[in-house]
PDB file of C-alpha atoms in Angstrom:
ATOM      1  CA  ALA A   1      15.543   9.009  -5.299  1.00  0.00           C
ATOM      2  CA  GLN A   2      14.087   5.652  -4.841  1.00  0.00           C
ATOM      3  CA  SER A   3      11.593   4.168  -7.315  1.00  0.00           C
ATOM      4  CA  VAL A   4       9.982   0.925  -8.332  1.00  0.00           C
ATOM      5  CA  THR A   5       9.184  -0.364 -11.853  1.00  0.00           C
ATOM      6  CA  GLN A   6       6.842  -3.265 -12.326  1.00  0.00           C
ATOM      7  CA  LEU A   7       7.261  -4.791 -15.769  1.00  0.00           C
ATOM      8  CA  GLY A   8       3.949  -5.737 -17.288  1.00  0.00           C
ATOM      9  CA  SER A   9       0.683  -4.218 -16.158  1.00  0.00           C
ATOM     10  CA  HIS A  10      -1.124  -7.441 -16.876  1.00  0.00           C
ATOM     11  CA  VAL A  11       0.016 -11.022 -16.603  1.00  0.00           C
ATOM     12  CA  SER A  12      -2.078 -13.977 -17.602  1.00  0.00           C
ATOM     13  CA  VAL A  13      -1.281 -17.571 -16.651  1.00  0.00           C
ATOM     14  CA  SER A  14      -3.096 -20.880 -16.659  1.00  0.00           C
ATOM     15  CA  GLU A  15      -4.056 -22.507 -13.410  1.00  0.00           C
ATOM     16  CA  GLY A  16      -1.129 -24.671 -12.289  1.00  0.00           C
ATOM     17  CA  ALA A  17       1.422 -22.752 -14.238  1.00  0.00           C
ATOM     18  CA  LEU A  18       4.379 -20.723 -12.866  1.00  0.00           C
ATOM     19  CA  VAL A  19       3.668 -17.180 -11.795  1.00  0.00           C
ATOM     20  CA  LEU A  20       6.397 -14.612 -12.351  1.00  0.00           C
ATOM     21  CA  LEU A  21       5.778 -10.936 -11.584  1.00  0.00           C
ATOM     22  CA  ARG A  22       8.680  -8.586 -12.192  1.00  0.00           C
ATOM     23  CA  CYS A  23       9.913  -5.729 -10.024  1.00  0.00           C
ATOM     24  CA  ASN A  24      12.984  -3.639 -10.407  1.00  0.00           C
ATOM     25  CA  TYR A  25      13.971  -0.939  -7.853  1.00  0.00           C
ATOM     26  CA  SER A  26      16.217   2.086  -7.901  1.00  0.00           C
ATOM     27  CA  SER A  27      17.912   3.010  -4.700  1.00  0.00           C
ATOM     28  CA  SER A  28      21.183   4.568  -3.717  1.00  0.00           C
ATOM     29  CA  VAL A  29      21.355   2.527  -0.475  1.00  0.00           C
ATOM     30  CA  PRO A  30      20.224  -0.962   0.421  1.00  0.00           C
ATOM     31  CA  PRO A  31      16.438  -0.869   0.357  1.00  0.00           C
ATOM     32  CA  TYR A  32      13.607  -2.703   2.179  1.00  0.00           C
ATOM     33  CA  LEU A  33      11.354  -4.315  -0.376  1.00  0.00           C
ATOM     34  CA  PHE A  34       7.838  -5.542  -0.104  1.00  0.00           C
ATOM     35  CA  TRP A  35       5.189  -7.290  -2.189  1.00  0.00           C
ATOM     36  CA  TYR A  36       1.518  -6.592  -1.461  1.00  0.00           C
ATOM     37  CA  VAL A  37      -1.611  -8.107  -2.938  1.00  0.00           C
ATOM     38  CA  GLN A  38      -4.922  -6.263  -3.420  1.00  0.00           C
ATOM     39  CA  TYR A  39      -8.250  -7.907  -4.122  1.00  0.00           C
ATOM     40  CA  PRO A  40     -11.042  -5.772  -5.701  1.00  0.00           C
ATOM     41  CA  ASN A  41     -12.246  -3.013  -3.381  1.00  0.00           C
ATOM     42  CA  GLN A  42     -10.093  -4.102  -0.616  1.00  0.00           C
ATOM     43  CA  GLY A  43      -6.924  -2.850   1.108  1.00  0.00           C
ATOM     44  CA  LEU A  44      -3.419  -4.212   0.615  1.00  0.00           C
ATOM     45  CA  GLN A  45      -2.269  -7.424   2.186  1.00  0.00           C
ATOM     46  CA  LEU A  46       1.393  -7.968   2.890  1.00  0.00           C
ATOM     47  CA  LEU A  47       2.733 -11.023   0.964  1.00  0.00           C
ATOM     48  CA  LEU A  48       6.405 -10.879   1.933  1.00  0.00           C
ATOM     49  CA  LYS A  49       9.280  -8.524   2.710  1.00  0.00           C
ATOM     50  CA  TYR A  50      13.065  -8.252   2.285  1.00  0.00           C
ATOM     51  CA  THR A  51      14.851  -6.679   5.196  1.00  0.00           C
ATOM     52  CA  SER A  52      18.498  -7.448   4.379  1.00  0.00           C
ATOM     53  CA  ALA A  53      18.525 -10.921   5.948  1.00  0.00           C
ATOM     54  CA  ALA A  54      18.125 -13.862   3.548  1.00  0.00           C
ATOM     55  CA  THR A  55      17.951 -12.927  -0.136  1.00  0.00           C
ATOM     56  CA  LEU A  56      15.301 -15.551  -0.819  1.00  0.00           C
ATOM     57  CA  VAL A  57      12.136 -14.592   0.952  1.00  0.00           C
ATOM     58  CA  LYS A  58       9.180 -16.823   1.522  1.00  0.00           C
ATOM     59  CA  GLY A  59       5.778 -15.349   2.019  1.00  0.00           C
ATOM     60  CA  ILE A  60       2.171 -16.362   2.427  1.00  0.00           C
ATOM     61  CA  ASN A  61       0.082 -18.379   0.013  1.00  0.00           C
ATOM     62  CA  GLY A  62       3.141 -20.094  -1.571  1.00  0.00           C
ATOM     63  CA  PHE A  63       4.723 -16.962  -2.864  1.00  0.00           C
ATOM     64  CA  GLU A  64       8.425 -16.156  -2.704  1.00  0.00           C
ATOM     65  CA  ALA A  65      10.779 -13.501  -3.970  1.00  0.00           C
ATOM     66  CA  GLU A  66      14.520 -13.272  -4.494  1.00  0.00           C
ATOM     67  CA  PHE A  67      16.544 -10.124  -3.887  1.00  0.00           C
ATOM     68  CA  LYS A  68      19.244  -9.721  -6.509  1.00  0.00           C
ATOM     69  CA  LYS A  69      21.361  -6.645  -5.845  1.00  0.00           C
ATOM     70  CA  SER A  70      23.311  -7.027  -9.038  1.00  0.00           C
ATOM     71  CA  GLU A  71      20.101  -6.889 -11.083  1.00  0.00           C
ATOM     72  CA  THR A  72      18.320  -4.471  -8.751  1.00  0.00           C
ATOM     73  CA  SER A  73      15.376  -6.889  -8.887  1.00  0.00           C
ATOM     74  CA  PHE A  74      12.899  -8.433  -6.504  1.00  0.00           C
ATOM     75  CA  HIS A  75      10.688 -10.641  -8.681  1.00  0.00           C
ATOM     76  CA  LEU A  76       7.740 -12.422  -7.155  1.00  0.00           C
ATOM     77  CA  THR A  77       7.188 -16.147  -8.034  1.00  0.00           C
ATOM     78  CA  LYS A  78       4.813 -19.021  -7.272  1.00  0.00           C
ATOM     79  CA  PRO A  79       5.327 -22.469  -8.680  1.00  0.00           C
ATOM     80  CA  SER A  80       1.717 -23.258  -9.383  1.00  0.00           C
ATOM     81  CA  ALA A  81      -1.005 -20.672  -9.866  1.00  0.00           C
ATOM     82  CA  HIS A  82      -4.421 -21.062  -8.275  1.00  0.00           C
ATOM     83  CA  MET A  83      -7.599 -19.346  -9.341  1.00  0.00           C
ATOM     84  CA  SER A  84      -7.640 -17.499  -5.980  1.00  0.00           C
ATOM     85  CA  ASP A  85      -4.309 -15.774  -6.860  1.00  0.00           C
ATOM     86  CA  ALA A  86      -6.086 -13.562  -9.373  1.00  0.00           C
ATOM     87  CA  ALA A  87      -5.614 -10.022  -8.011  1.00  0.00           C
ATOM     88  CA  GLU A  88      -3.443  -6.945  -8.299  1.00  0.00           C
ATOM     89  CA  TYR A  89       0.095  -7.150  -7.004  1.00  0.00           C
ATOM     90  CA  PHE A  90       2.219  -4.170  -5.903  1.00  0.00           C
ATOM     91  CA  CYS A  91       5.960  -4.048  -5.321  1.00  0.00           C
ATOM     92  CA  ALA A  92       7.083  -1.340  -2.905  1.00  0.00           C
ATOM     93  CA  VAL A  93      10.347   0.062  -1.551  1.00  0.00           C
ATOM     94  CA  THR A  94      11.411   2.072   1.430  1.00  0.00           C
ATOM     95  CA  LEU A  95      14.779   3.201   2.750  1.00  0.00           C
ATOM     96  CA  SER A  96      13.585   3.918   6.258  1.00  0.00           C
ATOM     97  CA  GLY A  97      12.917   0.549   7.708  1.00  0.00           C
ATOM     98  CA  ASN A  98       9.624   0.177   9.480  1.00  0.00           C
ATOM     99  CA  THR A  99       8.618   3.882   9.613  1.00  0.00           C
ATOM    100  CA  GLY A 100       9.364   5.206   6.170  1.00  0.00           C
ATOM    101  CA  LYS A 101       6.857   5.859   3.467  1.00  0.00           C
ATOM    102  CA  LEU A 102       6.408   3.196   0.889  1.00  0.00           C
ATOM    103  CA  ILE A 103       7.025   3.988  -2.820  1.00  0.00           C
ATOM    104  CA  PHE A 104       4.840   1.672  -4.890  1.00  0.00           C
ATOM    105  CA  GLY A 105       5.040   0.468  -8.370  1.00  0.00           C
ATOM    106  CA  GLN A 106       2.135   0.823 -10.755  1.00  0.00           C
ATOM    107  CA  GLY A 107       0.904  -2.688 -10.025  1.00  0.00           C
ATOM    108  CA  THR A 108       0.506  -5.847 -12.045  1.00  0.00           C
ATOM    109  CA  THR A 109      -2.899  -7.497 -12.552  1.00  0.00           C
ATOM    110  CA  LEU A 110      -2.602 -11.281 -12.448  1.00  0.00           C
ATOM    111  CA  GLN A 111      -5.240 -13.223 -14.391  1.00  0.00           C
ATOM    112  CA  VAL A 112      -5.478 -16.951 -13.805  1.00  0.00           C
ATOM    113  CA  LYS A 113      -7.240 -18.974 -16.531  1.00  0.00           C
ATOM    114  CA  PRO A 114      -8.799 -22.330 -15.835  1.00  0.00           C
TER     115      PRO A 114
ATOM    116  CA  GLU B   1      -5.722 -10.999  14.419  1.00  0.00           C
ATOM    117  CA  ALA B   2      -5.342  -7.223  14.904  1.00  0.00           C
ATOM    118  CA  GLU B   3      -6.472  -5.122  11.938  1.00  0.00           C
ATOM    119  CA  VAL B   4      -6.563  -1.494  10.864  1.00  0.00           C
ATOM    120  CA  ALA B   5     -10.138  -0.287  10.800  1.00  0.00           C
ATOM    121  CA  GLN B   6     -11.492   2.313   8.392  1.00  0.00           C
ATOM    122  CA  SER B   7     -14.868   3.923   7.906  1.00  0.00           C
ATOM    123  CA  PRO B   8     -16.860   4.433   5.872  1.00  0.00           C
ATOM    124  CA  ARG B   9     -15.969   1.770   3.296  1.00  0.00           C
ATOM    125  CA  TYR B  10     -17.717   3.735   0.529  1.00  0.00           C
ATOM    126  CA  LYS B  11     -18.580   7.380   0.172  1.00  0.00           C
ATOM    127  CA  ILE B  12     -20.395   9.203  -2.658  1.00  0.00           C
ATOM    128  CA  THR B  13     -20.476  12.983  -2.532  1.00  0.00           C
ATOM    129  CA  GLU B  14     -21.004  15.886  -4.799  1.00  0.00           C
ATOM    130  CA  LYS B  15     -18.230  18.254  -5.663  1.00  0.00           C
ATOM    131  CA  SER B  16     -17.740  21.156  -3.267  1.00  0.00           C
ATOM    132  CA  GLN B  17     -19.060  19.097  -0.390  1.00  0.00           C
ATOM    133  CA  ALA B  18     -16.982  18.167   2.657  1.00  0.00           C
ATOM    134  CA  VAL B  19     -16.023  14.560   3.415  1.00  0.00           C
ATOM    135  CA  ALA B  20     -14.264  12.881   6.310  1.00  0.00           C
ATOM    136  CA  PHE B  21     -12.653   9.489   6.723  1.00  0.00           C
ATOM    137  CA  TRP B  22     -11.740   7.724   9.888  1.00  0.00           C
ATOM    138  CA  CYS B  23      -8.945   5.247  10.711  1.00  0.00           C
ATOM    139  CA  ASP B  24      -8.121   3.246  13.812  1.00  0.00           C
ATOM    140  CA  PRO B  25      -4.617   1.615  13.554  1.00  0.00           C
ATOM    141  CA  ILE B  26      -3.496  -1.613  15.091  1.00  0.00           C
ATOM    142  CA  SER B  27      -3.233  -1.180  18.881  1.00  0.00           C
ATOM    143  CA  GLY B  28       0.257  -0.019  19.853  1.00  0.00           C
ATOM    144  CA  HIS B  29       1.230   1.102  16.379  1.00  0.00           C
ATOM    145  CA  ALA B  30       2.743   4.611  16.770  1.00  0.00           C
ATOM    146  CA  THR B  31       3.094   5.294  13.051  1.00  0.00           C
ATOM    147  CA  LEU B  32       0.026   5.952  10.897  1.00  0.00           C
ATOM    148  CA  TYR B  33      -0.155   6.682   7.189  1.00  0.00           C
ATOM    149  CA  TRP B  34      -2.782   7.873   4.806  1.00  0.00           C
ATOM    150  CA  TYR B  35      -2.308   6.866   1.170  1.00  0.00           C
ATOM    151  CA  ARG B  36      -4.390   7.792  -1.910  1.00  0.00           C
ATOM    152  CA  GLN B  37      -4.758   5.212  -4.685  1.00  0.00           C
ATOM    153  CA  ILE B  38      -6.159   6.427  -7.969  1.00  0.00           C
ATOM    154  CA  LEU B  39      -7.721   3.669 -10.081  1.00  0.00           C
ATOM    155  CA  GLY B  40      -5.129   1.709 -11.937  1.00  0.00           C
ATOM    156  CA  GLN B  41      -2.192   3.129  -9.975  1.00  0.00           C
ATOM    157  CA  GLY B  42      -0.158   2.283  -6.889  1.00  0.00           C
ATOM    158  CA  PRO B  43      -0.852   4.058  -3.609  1.00  0.00           C
ATOM    159  CA  GLU B  44       0.861   7.403  -2.903  1.00  0.00           C
ATOM    160  CA  LEU B  45       1.512   8.776   0.588  1.00  0.00           C
ATOM    161  CA  LEU B  46      -0.531  11.818   1.592  1.00  0.00           C
ATOM    162  CA  VAL B  47       0.467  12.111   5.259  1.00  0.00           C
ATOM    163  CA  GLN B  48       2.449  10.248   7.869  1.00  0.00           C
ATOM    164  CA  PHE B  49       2.060  10.581  11.725  1.00  0.00           C
ATOM    165  CA  GLN B  50       4.403   9.495  14.422  1.00  0.00           C
ATOM    166  CA  ASP B  51       2.163   9.427  17.493  1.00  0.00           C
ATOM    167  CA  GLU B  52       0.291  12.749  17.152  1.00  0.00           C
ATOM    168  CA  SER B  53       2.939  14.564  15.148  1.00  0.00           C
ATOM    169  CA  VAL B  54       2.966  14.943  11.378  1.00  0.00           C
ATOM    170  CA  VAL B  55       6.319  13.734   9.969  1.00  0.00           C
ATOM    171  CA  ASP B  56       5.569  13.956   6.256  1.00  0.00           C
ATOM    172  CA  ASP B  57       2.758  15.823   4.551  1.00  0.00           C
ATOM    173  CA  SER B  58       4.717  16.900   1.507  1.00  0.00           C
ATOM    174  CA  GLN B  59       2.138  15.389  -0.914  1.00  0.00           C
ATOM    175  CA  LEU B  60      -0.972  16.583   0.925  1.00  0.00           C
ATOM    176  CA  PRO B  61      -2.949  19.187  -0.938  1.00  0.00           C
ATOM    177  CA  LYS B  62      -3.173  21.425   2.004  1.00  0.00           C
ATOM    178  CA  ASP B  63      -5.586  23.949   0.474  1.00  0.00           C
ATOM    179  CA  ARG B  64      -8.378  21.314   0.703  1.00  0.00           C
ATOM    180  CA  PHE B  65      -7.053  18.348   2.690  1.00  0.00           C
ATOM    181  CA  SER B  66      -6.404  18.168   6.404  1.00  0.00           C
ATOM    182  CA  ALA B  67      -5.457  15.297   8.709  1.00  0.00           C
ATOM    183  CA  GLU B  68      -5.313  14.968  12.397  1.00  0.00           C
ATOM    184  CA  ARG B  69      -4.364  12.472  15.053  1.00  0.00           C
ATOM    185  CA  LEU B  70      -5.115  14.296  18.261  1.00  0.00           C
ATOM    186  CA  LYS B  71      -4.434  11.660  20.863  1.00  0.00           C
ATOM    187  CA  GLY B  72      -1.980   9.670  18.849  1.00  0.00           C
ATOM    188  CA  VAL B  73      -4.357   6.808  18.265  1.00  0.00           C
ATOM    189  CA  ASP B  74      -7.128   7.158  15.623  1.00  0.00           C
ATOM    190  CA  SER B  75      -7.026   9.652  12.825  1.00  0.00           C
ATOM    191  CA  THR B  76      -9.329  11.625  10.558  1.00  0.00           C
ATOM    192  CA  LEU B  77      -8.633  12.726   7.022  1.00  0.00           C
ATOM    193  CA  LYS B  78     -10.862  15.561   5.680  1.00  0.00           C
ATOM    194  CA  ILE B  79     -11.455  16.989   2.230  1.00  0.00           C
ATOM    195  CA  GLN B  80     -13.154  20.364   1.869  1.00  0.00           C
ATOM    196  CA  PRO B  81     -14.275  21.070  -0.747  1.00  0.00           C
ATOM    197  CA  ALA B  82     -14.228  17.830  -2.645  1.00  0.00           C
ATOM    198  CA  GLU B  83     -13.326  17.932  -6.385  1.00  0.00           C
ATOM    199  CA  LEU B  84     -13.901  15.443  -9.139  1.00  0.00           C
ATOM    200  CA  GLY B  85     -10.205  14.530  -9.208  1.00  0.00           C
ATOM    201  CA  ASP B  86     -10.388  13.386  -5.577  1.00  0.00           C
ATOM    202  CA  SER B  87     -12.296  10.236  -6.568  1.00  0.00           C
ATOM    203  CA  ALA B  88      -9.976   7.438  -5.387  1.00  0.00           C
ATOM    204  CA  MET B  89      -9.391   4.817  -2.698  1.00  0.00           C
ATOM    205  CA  TYR B  90      -8.063   6.237   0.526  1.00  0.00           C
ATOM    206  CA  LEU B  91      -5.999   3.735   2.445  1.00  0.00           C
ATOM    207  CA  CYS B  92      -4.874   3.925   6.083  1.00  0.00           C
ATOM    208  CA  ALA B  93      -1.881   1.910   7.270  1.00  0.00           C
ATOM    209  CA  SER B  94       0.035   1.543  10.533  1.00  0.00           C
ATOM    210  CA  SER B  95       3.434   0.215  11.645  1.00  0.00           C
ATOM    211  CA  THR B  96       5.446  -0.080  14.799  1.00  0.00           C
ATOM    212  CA  LEU B  97       9.020   0.553  15.793  1.00  0.00           C
ATOM    213  CA  SER B  98       8.870  -2.324  18.240  1.00  0.00           C
ATOM    214  CA  GLY B  99      11.538  -4.885  17.352  1.00  0.00           C
ATOM    215  CA  GLY B 100       9.404  -7.776  18.469  1.00  0.00           C
ATOM    216  CA  SER B 101       6.466  -6.986  16.229  1.00  0.00           C
ATOM    217  CA  PRO B 102       5.924  -7.919  12.610  1.00  0.00           C
ATOM    218  CA  PHE B 103       7.918  -5.643  10.241  1.00  0.00           C
ATOM    219  CA  GLY B 104       5.979  -3.775   7.686  1.00  0.00           C
ATOM    220  CA  GLN B 105       3.011  -1.512   7.123  1.00  0.00           C
ATOM    221  CA  PHE B 106      -0.445  -3.039   7.590  1.00  0.00           C
ATOM    222  CA  PHE B 107      -3.319  -1.630   5.630  1.00  0.00           C
ATOM    223  CA  GLY B 108      -6.978  -1.215   6.362  1.00  0.00           C
ATOM    224  CA  PRO B 109      -9.733  -2.028   3.877  1.00  0.00           C
ATOM    225  CA  GLY B 110      -9.831   1.472   2.482  1.00  0.00           C
ATOM    226  CA  THR B 111     -12.505   4.070   1.785  1.00  0.00           C
ATOM    227  CA  ARG B 112     -13.649   4.289  -1.852  1.00  0.00           C
ATOM    228  CA  LEU B 113     -14.599   7.949  -2.547  1.00  0.00           C
ATOM    229  CA  THR B 114     -16.653   8.916  -5.590  1.00  0.00           C
ATOM    230  CA  VAL B 115     -17.169  12.614  -6.288  1.00  0.00           C
ATOM    231  CA  LEU B 116     -19.974  13.442  -8.615  1.00  0.00           C
TER     232      LEU B 116
END
């Protein structure tokens, strides 16, 4: 069965510092992987996705993630944090391409300090 | 930019009452999903539609929850009777099989349900 583990429920960084949010997946076949961001009392916005093309995926707002099969990881990074990046971030996996249900991690709350 | 619409945004109800949530997916998206997100957790799928047909409702508490998508476009999720444990965010998402469209599920703003 597929699953996602997000390491660290809370991450705090200073403005301008590197952001690193960790995601490890479990899947018996090559997965499709996603990162979503959620602001308070709002829905989820798609940041980026891995669909078996390039292993380094660039998304919106300066975020990127690298698919590492050997480590079963899909960590999210951003070189320089901005105050507006403070939100909750979810990693998700599906095996079924564009029509399969998403299995989400528990989420990581990113705090950005001035 | 096309968006998934949901209403209401917030709903407060007393336990044992009935509640209903509405979702209008992005035009042309044949697949529609309802997820439930309990505070502090990731969303979990309740039901998935392909056009008007249910393709996965394995996690839907069918004794009190029902979902329909009669014409294969918009959808309604109902809870009757509501229980305290149903307090959560209910998220609707849609996606398409079309190869030319953006890949992924697109979410609406959600309905925050509070059961008193």
